[in-house]
CSV table of C-alpha atoms and ligand atoms in Angstrom, one decimal:
chain,number,residue,atom,x,y,z
A,1,MET,CA,144.7,159.3,-4.2
A,2,GLU,CA,142.3,159.3,-1.3
A,3,LEU,CA,142.9,162.1,1.1
A,4,PRO,CA,144.1,161.0,4.5
A,5,PHE,CA,141.9,161.6,7.6
A,6,ALA,CA,142.5,164.8,9.6
A,7,GLU,CA,140.9,166.6,12.6
A,8,SER,CA,137.6,168.3,12.2
A,9,TRP,CA,139.0,171.5,14.0
A,10,LYS,CA,142.0,173.7,14.0
A,11,ILE,CA,143.9,175.0,17.0
A,12,LYS,CA,143.4,178.5,18.2
A,13,MET,CA,145.1,178.5,21.6
A,14,VAL,CA,147.9,176.4,23.1
A,15,GLU,CA,149.3,175.4,26.6
A,16,PRO,CA,152.8,174.5,27.0
A,17,ILE,CA,153.8,171.2,28.6
A,18,LYS,CA,157.2,170.2,29.9
A,19,LYS,CA,159.3,167.1,29.8
A,20,SER,CA,161.4,165.9,32.9
A,21,THR,CA,164.2,163.6,33.5
A,22,ARG,CA,163.9,160.1,35.0
A,23,ALA,CA,165.8,161.1,38.1
A,24,GLU,CA,163.2,163.9,38.8
A,25,ARG,CA,160.2,161.5,38.2
A,26,GLU,CA,161.8,158.9,40.5
A,27,LYS,CA,161.8,161.6,43.2
A,28,TRP,CA,158.3,163.0,42.5
A,29,LEU,CA,156.6,159.6,42.5
A,30,LYS,CA,158.3,158.5,45.7
A,31,GLU,CA,157.0,161.7,47.3
A,32,ALA,CA,153.6,160.9,45.8
A,33,HIS,CA,153.7,157.5,47.6
A,34,TYR,CA,153.6,155.8,44.1
A,35,ASN,CA,150.0,157.1,43.6
A,36,VAL,CA,149.8,159.1,40.4
A,37,PHE,CA,146.8,160.9,41.8
A,38,GLN,CA,149.2,162.6,44.2
A,39,LEU,CA,151.4,164.0,41.5
A,40,LYS,CA,151.3,167.6,40.6
A,41,SER,CA,150.2,168.3,37.1
A,42,GLU,CA,153.4,170.0,36.3
A,43,GLN,CA,155.3,166.8,37.0
A,44,VAL,CA,153.4,165.2,34.1
A,45,TYR,CA,154.4,165.6,30.4
A,46,ILE,CA,151.2,163.8,28.8
A,47,ASP,CA,148.3,163.5,31.1
A,48,CYS,CA,146.0,160.6,30.4
A,49,ILE,CA,144.8,160.1,33.9
A,50,THR,CA,141.3,161.0,32.7
A,51,ASP,CA,139.1,162.4,30.0
A,52,SER,CA,137.0,164.0,32.5
A,53,GLY,CA,136.9,167.8,32.6
A,54,THR,CA,140.1,167.9,30.6
A,55,GLY,CA,138.8,168.6,27.2
A,56,ALA,CA,139.3,171.8,25.2
A,57,MET,CA,136.3,173.9,24.8
A,58,SER,CA,135.6,175.4,21.4
A,59,ASP,CA,135.6,179.2,20.5
A,60,ARG,CA,131.7,178.8,20.4
A,61,GLN,CA,131.8,177.5,24.0
A,62,TRP,CA,134.1,180.3,25.2
A,63,ALA,CA,131.8,182.8,23.4
A,64,ALA,CA,128.8,181.4,25.2
A,65,MET,CA,130.4,181.9,28.4
A,66,MET,CA,130.2,185.6,28.0
A,67,MET,CA,126.4,185.3,27.9
A,68,GLY,CA,126.3,183.5,31.2
A,69,ASP,CA,123.4,184.8,33.5
A,70,GLU,CA,124.6,184.6,37.1
A,71,SER,CA,121.3,185.3,38.6
A,72,TYR,CA,120.5,183.2,41.7
A,73,ALA,CA,117.1,182.2,40.6
A,74,GLY,CA,115.6,181.9,37.1
A,75,ALA,CA,118.9,182.4,35.2
A,76,SER,CA,118.5,182.5,31.4
A,77,SER,CA,121.5,180.3,31.2
A,78,PHE,CA,119.5,177.6,33.0
A,79,PHE,CA,116.7,177.7,30.6
A,80,ARG,CA,119.1,177.6,27.5
A,81,LEU,CA,120.7,174.5,29.1
A,82,LYS,CA,117.4,172.9,29.8
A,83,ASP,CA,116.0,173.5,26.5
A,84,THR,CA,119.0,172.0,24.7
A,85,ILE,CA,119.0,168.9,27.1
A,86,THR,CA,115.3,168.5,26.4
A,87,ARG,CA,115.9,168.8,22.6
A,88,ILE,CA,118.7,166.3,22.5
A,89,THR,CA,117.4,163.7,25.1
A,90,GLY,CA,113.6,164.2,25.1
A,91,PHE,CA,113.6,164.6,29.0
A,92,GLN,CA,111.7,167.6,30.1
A,93,TYR,CA,112.8,167.8,33.8
A,94,VAL,CA,116.3,168.9,34.3
A,95,ILE,CA,118.4,169.5,37.6
A,96,PRO,CA,121.8,170.8,37.1
A,97,THR,CA,124.6,169.5,39.5
A,98,HIS,CA,128.2,170.4,39.9
A,99,GLN,CA,129.3,167.0,38.4
A,100,GLY,CA,128.2,163.4,37.7
A,101,ARG,CA,128.5,162.0,41.2
A,102,ALA,CA,126.5,164.9,42.5
A,103,ALA,CA,123.8,164.0,40.2
A,104,GLU,CA,124.1,160.4,41.4
A,105,ASN,CA,123.9,161.7,45.0
A,106,VAL,CA,120.8,163.9,44.6
A,107,LEU,CA,118.9,161.2,42.7
A,108,PHE,CA,120.0,158.3,44.7
A,109,SER,CA,119.2,160.0,47.9
A,110,HIS,CA,115.6,159.9,46.7
A,111,LEU,CA,115.7,156.5,45.1
A,112,VAL,CA,118.1,154.3,46.9
A,113,LYS,CA,117.4,152.8,50.4
A,114,ALA,CA,119.3,150.3,52.5
A,115,GLY,CA,118.8,146.9,51.3
A,116,ALA,CA,118.1,148.0,47.7
A,117,VAL,CA,119.6,146.1,44.7
A,118,VAL,CA,120.6,148.1,41.8
A,119,PRO,CA,121.5,146.0,38.7
A,120,GLY,CA,123.4,147.4,35.8
A,121,ASN,CA,126.5,147.0,33.6
A,122,SER,CA,129.8,147.6,35.6
A,123,HIS,CA,128.6,150.5,37.7
A,124,PHE,CA,131.3,153.2,37.7
A,125,ASP,CA,133.1,153.6,41.1
A,126,THR,CA,131.2,156.7,42.2
A,127,THR,CA,128.0,155.1,41.2
A,128,LYS,CA,128.7,151.9,43.1
A,129,GLY,CA,130.0,154.2,46.0
A,130,HIS,CA,126.7,156.0,46.1
A,131,ILE,CA,124.9,152.7,46.2
A,132,GLU,CA,127.1,150.8,48.6
A,133,SER,CA,127.4,153.8,51.0
A,134,ARG,CA,123.5,153.7,51.3
A,135,LYS,CA,123.8,149.9,52.4
A,136,ALA,CA,122.5,148.8,49.0
A,137,THR,CA,124.0,146.5,46.4
A,138,ALA,CA,125.2,147.3,42.9
A,139,LEU,CA,124.7,144.1,41.0
A,140,ASP,CA,126.9,143.8,37.8
A,141,CYS,CA,125.0,142.2,35.0
A,142,THR,CA,127.5,143.0,32.1
A,143,ILE,CA,128.2,140.2,29.5
A,144,ASP,CA,130.8,137.7,30.5
A,145,GLU,CA,132.7,138.3,27.3
A,146,ALA,CA,133.8,141.8,28.5
A,147,LYS,CA,136.2,140.1,30.8
A,148,ASP,CA,138.1,138.6,28.0
A,149,THR,CA,140.2,141.5,26.8
A,150,GLN,CA,141.4,139.8,23.6
A,151,LEU,CA,137.8,139.0,22.3
A,152,GLU,CA,136.7,141.5,19.5
A,153,LEU,CA,133.0,142.3,20.0
A,154,PRO,CA,131.3,145.4,18.6
A,155,PHE,CA,129.2,146.0,21.8
A,156,LYS,CA,131.2,144.7,24.7
A,157,GLY,CA,129.6,147.1,27.3
A,158,ASN,CA,126.1,145.4,27.0
A,159,VAL,CA,124.1,144.2,29.8
A,160,ASP,CA,123.5,140.4,29.9
A,161,PRO,CA,119.7,140.2,29.5
A,162,LYS,CA,119.7,136.7,31.3
A,163,LYS,CA,121.5,138.0,34.3
A,164,LEU,CA,119.3,141.1,34.4
A,165,GLU,CA,116.2,138.9,34.3
A,166,LYS,CA,117.5,136.6,36.9
A,167,ALA,CA,118.3,139.8,39.2
A,168,LEU,CA,114.8,141.0,38.8
A,169,ALA,CA,113.1,137.7,39.3
A,170,GLU,CA,115.0,137.3,42.6
A,171,HIS,CA,115.1,140.9,43.9
A,172,ALA,CA,112.1,142.6,42.0
A,173,ASP,CA,110.7,144.3,45.2
A,174,LYS,CA,114.2,145.6,46.2
A,175,VAL,CA,115.1,147.1,42.7
A,176,PRO,CA,114.5,150.9,42.6
A,177,PHE,CA,115.7,151.2,39.0
A,178,ILE,CA,118.1,149.6,36.6
A,179,ILE,CA,121.3,151.6,35.5
A,180,VAL,CA,123.1,151.3,32.3
A,181,THR,CA,126.3,153.0,31.8
A,182,VAL,CA,126.9,154.3,28.1
A,183,THR,CA,129.6,153.7,27.2
A,184,ASN,CA,130.6,151.2,29.8
A,185,ASN,CA,133.8,152.9,31.3
A,186,THR,CA,134.8,150.1,33.6
A,187,ALA,CA,134.6,147.5,30.9
A,188,GLY,CA,137.1,149.6,28.7
A,189,GLY,CA,134.9,152.4,27.2
A,190,GLN,CA,132.8,149.7,25.5
A,191,PRO,CA,129.5,150.7,23.9
A,192,VAL,CA,126.1,149.2,24.5
A,193,SER,CA,123.9,148.5,21.4
A,194,MET,CA,120.5,149.9,20.7
A,195,GLN,CA,119.4,146.3,20.5
A,196,ASN,CA,120.6,145.8,24.1
A,197,LEU,CA,119.0,149.0,25.3
A,198,ARG,CA,115.7,147.6,23.9
A,199,GLU,CA,116.1,144.3,25.7
A,200,VAL,CA,116.8,146.1,28.9
A,201,ARG,CA,113.7,148.2,28.4
A,202,ALA,CA,111.5,145.1,27.7
A,203,ILE,CA,112.8,143.3,31.0
A,204,ALA,CA,112.3,146.6,32.9
A,205,ASP,CA,108.7,146.9,31.5
A,206,LYS,CA,108.0,143.2,32.3
A,207,TYR,CA,108.8,143.9,36.0
A,208,LYS,CA,107.5,147.6,36.0
A,209,LYS,CA,110.9,149.2,36.7
A,210,ARG,CA,112.5,152.2,35.5
A,211,VAL,CA,115.8,152.6,33.6
A,212,ILE,CA,118.4,155.3,34.2
A,213,LEU,CA,121.3,155.8,31.7
A,214,ASP,CA,124.6,156.8,33.2
A,215,SER,CA,125.3,159.0,30.3
A,216,ALA,CA,128.7,160.5,30.7
A,217,ARG,CA,129.8,159.2,27.3
A,218,PHE,CA,126.4,158.8,25.6
A,219,ALA,CA,127.5,160.6,22.3
A,220,GLU,CA,130.5,158.2,22.0
A,221,ASN,CA,128.2,155.4,22.5
A,222,ALA,CA,125.9,156.9,19.7
A,223,TYR,CA,128.9,157.1,17.5
A,224,PHE,CA,129.5,153.4,17.9
A,225,ILE,CA,125.9,152.5,17.2
A,226,LYS,CA,126.1,154.5,14.0
A,227,THR,CA,129.3,152.9,12.8
A,228,ARG,CA,128.7,149.3,14.1
A,229,GLU,CA,125.0,148.5,14.5
A,230,LYS,CA,123.0,147.4,11.4
A,231,GLY,CA,120.3,149.9,10.6
A,232,TYR,CA,121.9,152.9,12.0
A,233,GLU,CA,124.5,153.9,9.4
A,234,ASN,CA,122.3,156.6,7.7
A,235,LYS,CA,121.0,158.0,11.0
A,236,THR,CA,122.5,161.3,12.5
A,237,ILE,CA,124.0,161.1,15.9
A,238,LYS,CA,121.2,163.4,17.2
A,239,GLU,CA,118.6,160.9,15.9
A,240,ILE,CA,120.5,157.9,17.6
A,241,VAL,CA,120.8,159.8,20.9
A,242,LYS,CA,117.2,160.6,20.8
A,243,GLU,CA,116.3,156.9,20.4
A,244,MET,CA,118.7,155.8,23.1
A,245,PHE,CA,117.0,158.1,25.6
A,246,SER,CA,113.6,157.1,24.4
A,247,LEU,CA,114.3,153.7,25.8
A,248,ALA,CA,115.2,155.2,29.4
A,249,ASP,CA,113.3,157.0,32.1
A,250,GLY,CA,116.1,159.4,33.1
A,251,MET,CA,119.8,160.1,33.1
A,252,THR,CA,122.6,161.1,35.4
A,253,MET,CA,125.2,163.0,33.5
A,254,SER,CA,128.8,163.8,34.0
A,255,ALA,CA,129.1,166.8,31.7
A,256,LYS,CA,132.8,166.7,32.0
A,257,LYS,CA,133.1,164.0,29.4
A,258,ASP,CA,130.7,164.3,26.4
A,259,GLY,CA,129.5,167.8,27.4
A,260,ILE,CA,133.0,168.9,26.9
A,261,VAL,CA,133.1,171.2,29.9
A,262,ASN,CA,135.6,171.4,32.7
A,263,MET,CA,133.0,171.1,35.4
A,264,GLY,CA,129.2,170.3,35.4
A,265,GLY,CA,126.6,167.6,35.4
A,266,PHE,CA,122.8,167.1,35.6
A,267,ILE,CA,119.9,164.8,36.1
A,268,ALA,CA,117.2,164.7,33.5
A,269,THR,CA,114.0,162.6,33.4
A,270,ARG,CA,110.6,162.3,32.0
A,271,HIS,CA,108.9,161.6,35.3
A,272,GLU,CA,107.7,164.4,37.6
A,273,ASP,CA,107.7,162.2,40.7
A,274,TRP,CA,111.5,161.6,40.3
A,275,TYR,CA,112.0,165.3,39.6
A,276,GLU,CA,110.0,166.3,42.7
A,277,GLY,CA,111.8,163.7,44.9
A,278,ALA,CA,115.3,164.7,43.7
A,279,LYS,CA,114.6,168.5,44.1
A,280,CYS,CA,114.5,168.1,47.8
A,281,PHE,CA,118.0,166.9,47.8
A,282,CYS,CA,119.4,169.3,45.2
A,283,ILE,CA,118.7,172.5,47.2
A,284,PRO,CA,120.7,171.3,50.4
A,285,PHE,CA,123.4,169.4,48.5
A,286,GLU,CA,123.9,171.5,45.3
A,287,GLY,CA,122.0,174.7,45.3
A,288,TYR,CA,118.9,176.2,44.0
A,289,LEU,CA,117.2,174.4,41.2
A,290,THR,CA,118.1,176.8,38.4
A,291,TYR,CA,121.9,176.4,38.9
A,292,GLY,CA,122.3,173.3,41.2
A,293,GLY,CA,126.1,173.6,41.6
A,294,MET,CA,126.9,175.2,38.2
A,295,ASN,CA,127.7,178.9,37.3
A,296,GLY,CA,125.5,180.5,34.6
A,297,ARG,CA,128.5,180.7,32.2
A,298,ASP,CA,129.2,177.1,32.7
A,299,MET,CA,125.5,176.2,31.9
A,300,ASP,CA,125.9,178.1,28.7
A,301,ALA,CA,129.2,176.4,27.7
A,302,LEU,CA,127.6,173.1,28.4
A,303,ALA,CA,124.5,173.8,26.2
A,304,VAL,CA,126.9,174.5,23.2
A,305,GLY,CA,129.2,171.5,24.1
A,306,LEU,CA,126.3,169.2,24.1
A,307,ASP,CA,125.2,170.4,20.7
A,308,GLU,CA,128.6,170.2,19.2
A,309,ASN,CA,129.5,166.8,20.5
A,310,THR,CA,126.3,165.2,19.2
A,311,GLU,CA,127.7,165.9,15.7
A,312,PHE,CA,129.5,163.3,13.9
A,313,ASP,CA,132.6,165.1,12.7
A,314,ASN,CA,133.5,166.0,16.3
A,315,LEU,CA,133.2,162.3,17.4
A,316,GLU,CA,134.9,160.9,14.6
A,317,THR,CA,137.9,163.0,15.1
A,318,ARG,CA,138.0,162.0,18.8
A,319,ILE,CA,137.4,158.3,18.3
A,320,LYS,CA,139.8,158.0,15.4
A,321,GLN,CA,142.5,159.3,17.6
A,322,VAL,CA,142.0,156.6,20.1
A,323,GLU,CA,141.9,154.1,17.4
A,324,TYR,CA,145.2,155.6,16.1
A,325,LEU,CA,146.8,154.9,19.5
A,326,ALA,CA,145.4,151.3,19.5
A,327,LYS,CA,146.9,150.7,16.0
A,328,ARG,CA,150.3,151.7,17.3
A,329,LEU,CA,150.0,149.4,20.2
A,330,ASP,CA,149.1,146.6,17.8
A,331,GLU,CA,152.3,147.1,15.9
A,332,PHE,CA,154.2,146.5,19.2
A,333,GLY,CA,152.0,143.6,20.2
A,334,ILE,CA,150.9,145.2,23.4
A,335,PRO,CA,147.6,143.7,24.8
A,336,TYR,CA,144.7,146.0,25.6
A,337,GLN,CA,140.8,145.6,26.0
A,338,ARG,CA,139.9,144.9,22.3
A,339,PRO,CA,138.4,146.7,20.3
A,340,ALA,CA,139.6,150.2,21.3
A,341,GLY,CA,137.1,151.9,23.5
A,342,GLY,CA,135.6,155.3,23.0
A,343,HIS,CA,137.6,157.5,25.5
A,344,ALA,CA,140.7,155.4,26.4
A,345,ILE,CA,142.9,152.4,25.8
A,346,PHE,CA,142.8,149.9,28.6
A,347,VAL,CA,146.1,148.0,28.6
A,348,ASP,CA,145.9,144.5,30.0
A,349,ALA,CA,148.5,144.6,32.8
A,350,SER,CA,147.9,141.0,33.9
A,351,ARG,CA,149.0,139.8,30.5
A,352,ILE,CA,152.1,141.9,30.5
A,353,LEU,CA,153.5,141.7,34.1
A,354,THR,CA,152.9,138.1,34.3
A,355,GLU,CA,155.5,137.6,37.1
A,356,ILE,CA,153.7,139.9,39.4
A,357,PRO,CA,151.0,138.3,41.6
A,358,LYS,CA,147.8,140.1,41.9
A,359,GLU,CA,148.5,140.9,45.6
A,360,GLU,CA,151.2,143.2,44.4
A,361,PHE,CA,148.8,145.0,41.8
A,362,PRO,CA,150.3,144.5,38.3
A,363,ALA,CA,148.1,147.3,36.7
A,364,GLN,CA,149.4,149.9,39.3
A,365,THR,CA,152.8,148.7,38.8
A,366,LEU,CA,152.5,149.2,35.0
A,367,THR,CA,151.1,152.7,35.7
A,368,ILE,CA,154.2,153.5,37.9
A,369,GLU,CA,156.6,152.1,35.1
A,370,LEU,CA,155.0,154.2,32.3
A,371,TYR,CA,155.3,157.4,34.3
A,372,LEU,CA,158.9,156.7,35.2
A,373,GLU,CA,159.7,155.9,31.6
A,374,ALA,CA,158.3,159.1,30.0
A,375,GLY,CA,156.2,161.3,32.4
A,376,ILE,CA,153.0,159.9,31.0
A,377,ARG,CA,150.3,159.6,33.6
A,378,GLY,CA,147.6,156.9,33.1
A,379,CYS,CA,145.7,155.3,36.0
A,380,GLU,CA,144.9,151.9,37.3
A,381,ILE,CA,141.5,150.5,36.7
A,382,GLY,CA,141.9,147.4,38.6
A,383,TYR,CA,142.5,145.7,41.9
A,384,ILE,CA,143.0,148.9,43.8
A,385,LEU,CA,140.1,150.7,42.3
A,386,ALA,CA,137.9,147.7,43.0
A,387,ASP,CA,138.1,148.4,46.7
A,388,ARG,CA,137.5,145.8,49.4
A,389,ASP,CA,134.4,143.8,49.7
A,390,PRO,CA,132.3,145.9,52.0
A,391,VAL,CA,131.3,142.8,54.1
A,392,THR,CA,134.5,140.5,54.1
A,393,ARG,CA,137.0,143.4,53.8
A,394,GLU,CA,139.0,141.3,51.3
A,395,ASN,CA,140.5,142.6,48.2
A,396,ARG,CA,138.3,142.2,45.2
A,397,PHE,CA,140.4,140.3,42.6
A,398,GLY,CA,137.6,139.1,40.5
A,399,GLY,CA,137.6,141.8,37.8
A,400,LEU,CA,140.2,143.0,35.2
A,401,ASP,CA,143.4,144.7,36.2
A,402,LEU,CA,144.1,147.4,33.6
A,403,LEU,CA,146.1,150.4,32.9
A,404,ARG,CA,143.9,153.1,31.5
A,405,LEU,CA,145.1,155.6,29.1
A,406,CYS,CA,142.4,158.3,28.8
A,407,ILE,CA,142.6,160.7,25.8
A,408,PRO,CA,141.3,164.2,26.6
A,409,ARG,CA,139.0,165.5,23.9
A,410,ARG,CA,140.6,168.0,21.4
A,411,VAL,CA,143.8,168.3,23.5
A,412,TYR,CA,146.7,166.1,22.1
A,413,THR,CA,147.9,165.4,18.6
A,414,ASN,CA,148.8,162.0,17.1
A,415,ASN,CA,152.4,162.9,17.8
A,416,HIS,CA,151.6,162.7,21.5
A,417,MET,CA,150.0,159.3,20.8
A,418,ASP,CA,153.2,158.2,19.2
A,419,VAL,CA,155.1,159.1,22.4
A,420,ILE,CA,152.7,157.3,24.6
A,421,ALA,CA,153.0,154.2,22.3
A,422,VAL,CA,156.7,154.1,22.1
A,423,ALA,CA,157.0,154.7,25.9
A,424,LEU,CA,154.8,151.8,26.7
A,425,LYS,CA,156.7,149.7,24.1
A,426,ASN,CA,159.9,150.4,26.1
A,427,VAL,CA,158.3,149.2,29.3
A,428,PHE,CA,156.8,146.2,27.4
A,429,ASP,CA,160.2,145.3,26.1
A,430,ARG,CA,161.7,145.0,29.5
A,431,ARG,CA,158.6,143.5,31.1
A,432,ASN,CA,160.3,140.2,32.1
A,433,GLN,CA,162.7,142.2,34.3
A,434,ILE,CA,159.8,143.7,36.3
A,435,LYS,CA,159.3,141.0,38.9
A,436,ARG,CA,157.8,142.8,41.9
A,437,GLY,CA,154.9,145.2,42.4
A,438,VAL,CA,153.6,147.3,45.3
A,439,ARG,CA,152.3,147.0,48.7
A,440,ILE,CA,149.5,149.2,50.3
A,441,THR,CA,150.8,151.1,53.4
A,442,TRP,CA,147.7,153.3,53.9
A,443,GLU,CA,144.2,153.1,52.4
A,444,ALA,CA,140.7,154.8,52.8
A,445,GLU,CA,137.7,152.7,53.3
A,446,LEU,CA,135.9,153.6,50.2
A,447,MET,CA,137.3,154.8,46.7
A,448,ARG,CA,140.8,154.2,48.1
A,449,HIS,CA,142.6,154.6,44.8
A,450,PHE,CA,142.5,158.4,45.0
A,451,THR,CA,144.5,158.5,48.2
A,452,VAL,CA,146.1,155.2,48.6
A,453,GLN,CA,149.7,155.1,49.7
A,454,LEU,CA,152.1,152.6,48.3
A,455,GLU,CA,155.5,151.1,48.7
A,456,ARG,CA,157.6,149.5,45.9
A,457,LEU,CA,158.8,146.0,46.4
A,458,GLY,CA,161.9,144.5,45.3
B,501,F0G,N1,129.7,157.8,35.5
B,501,F0G,C1,130.7,157.5,34.8
B,501,F0G,C2,130.5,156.4,33.7
B,501,F0G,C3,132.0,158.1,34.8
B,501,F0G,O1,133.0,157.7,34.1
B,501,F0G,C4,132.1,159.1,35.9
B,501,F0G,C5,133.5,159.7,36.1
B,501,F0G,C6,131.0,159.4,36.7
B,501,F0G,C7,130.0,158.7,36.5
B,501,F0G,C8,131.2,160.4,37.8
B,501,F0G,O2,131.2,161.7,37.2
B,501,F0G,O3,133.5,162.6,37.8
B,501,F0G,O4,131.7,164.0,37.0
B,501,F0G,O5,131.6,163.1,39.2
B,501,F0G,N2,134.5,159.3,35.7
B,501,F0G,C9,135.8,160.0,35.5
B,501,F0G,C10,136.8,159.0,35.0
B,501,F0G,C11,136.2,160.5,36.9
B,501,F0G,O6,137.9,159.3,35.1
B,501,F0G,O7,136.5,158.1,34.4
B,501,F0G,P1,132.0,163.0,37.9
């Protein structure tokens, strides 16, 4: 008999988690204005709000922390991190930052001016925020197929080369760079193929533009290239990663995802002029160039994390767990963005809560229902997160309305996945009784989902 699949690690340290009653959750959520970001973590049983900074570090990472050099300037931890990044990506210039959005802030302060147009594939909300707050435009050139959650495509995160070419033909003089997010978080943790990265490179070269990879989940992207793209089955993850970055000019990185650290990020590039330009913004915003917002010990843990998570076994364990949850949802007929993404399952709320009009935010309503059902915290990646159009101030209802269930790296077992699946099934089974959603009572102008206050209707 063939041996079943099992994790490529064993557990050395545990953290207790607590269940709660429905009455407690009703009270807590009301106090949180029906915004799960406002809950206290101890009010949550299984936390799927994000895979960012929530992973479990390995024994090697914890050991590396003891070697942290906390010197203000020239810390050896920085050089260990820089050498690892250069070895893995090929980029020789590295600026550490405290997280991914800080990398965006530093680099975009140098590159993005008012009136600029930045094409890419479903810019993440902080990326879009850092572009729009500079009075520039984030132009989404993702393939249309990504919008049909039921379509099974191996690389649903791809850039549409035709849309990109059109964007460049129309706005070439306003485009400071093209940004490709790997994997495409907003489209459902969907990967981008090597072939697509090559196409983007060719278009960029034609218009003499540079390409940035928003690399938060670059290693998971490489796993999908290895397992889904012809010609890559026998390559190592590290070889694939090297090739991905060879097609780009630089990267912004939230190390809290595929670096498997709790905090950290960086910019890396092959171009001295980008490095020199970004440097001037790193010092006032983040800190001196050899720590830029990170502790020495955190840079050491990140160096080890990057190395570990560009190994196949670690990635396979992780992505198979996401697939496991997807298979459970399939048994119950619950619709989600297909195929399952790298870091999360994106449940298609608009196909479940069909009675709720979009003005009452179906995905947020589903997020609320799942929390009340079992204390599981997902988050809305939908109409609330999409913010209002900066010009018309209308809600943006053009995209998908999803409940995202992120799976932290090396944290939960498949028993937890079973609890999530069954809780969601229970909500799904009573979907026709859920007829009203929520109304916004207070919201911020930008990135409103973190602090929005809501009222339940009906
Ligand atoms: N880019 C992508 C693709 C991301 O998913 C994130 C963060 C960032 C940039 C910003 O990085 O949080 O370190 O400042 N995504 C988290 C999430 C918050 O839950 O998806 P950060």
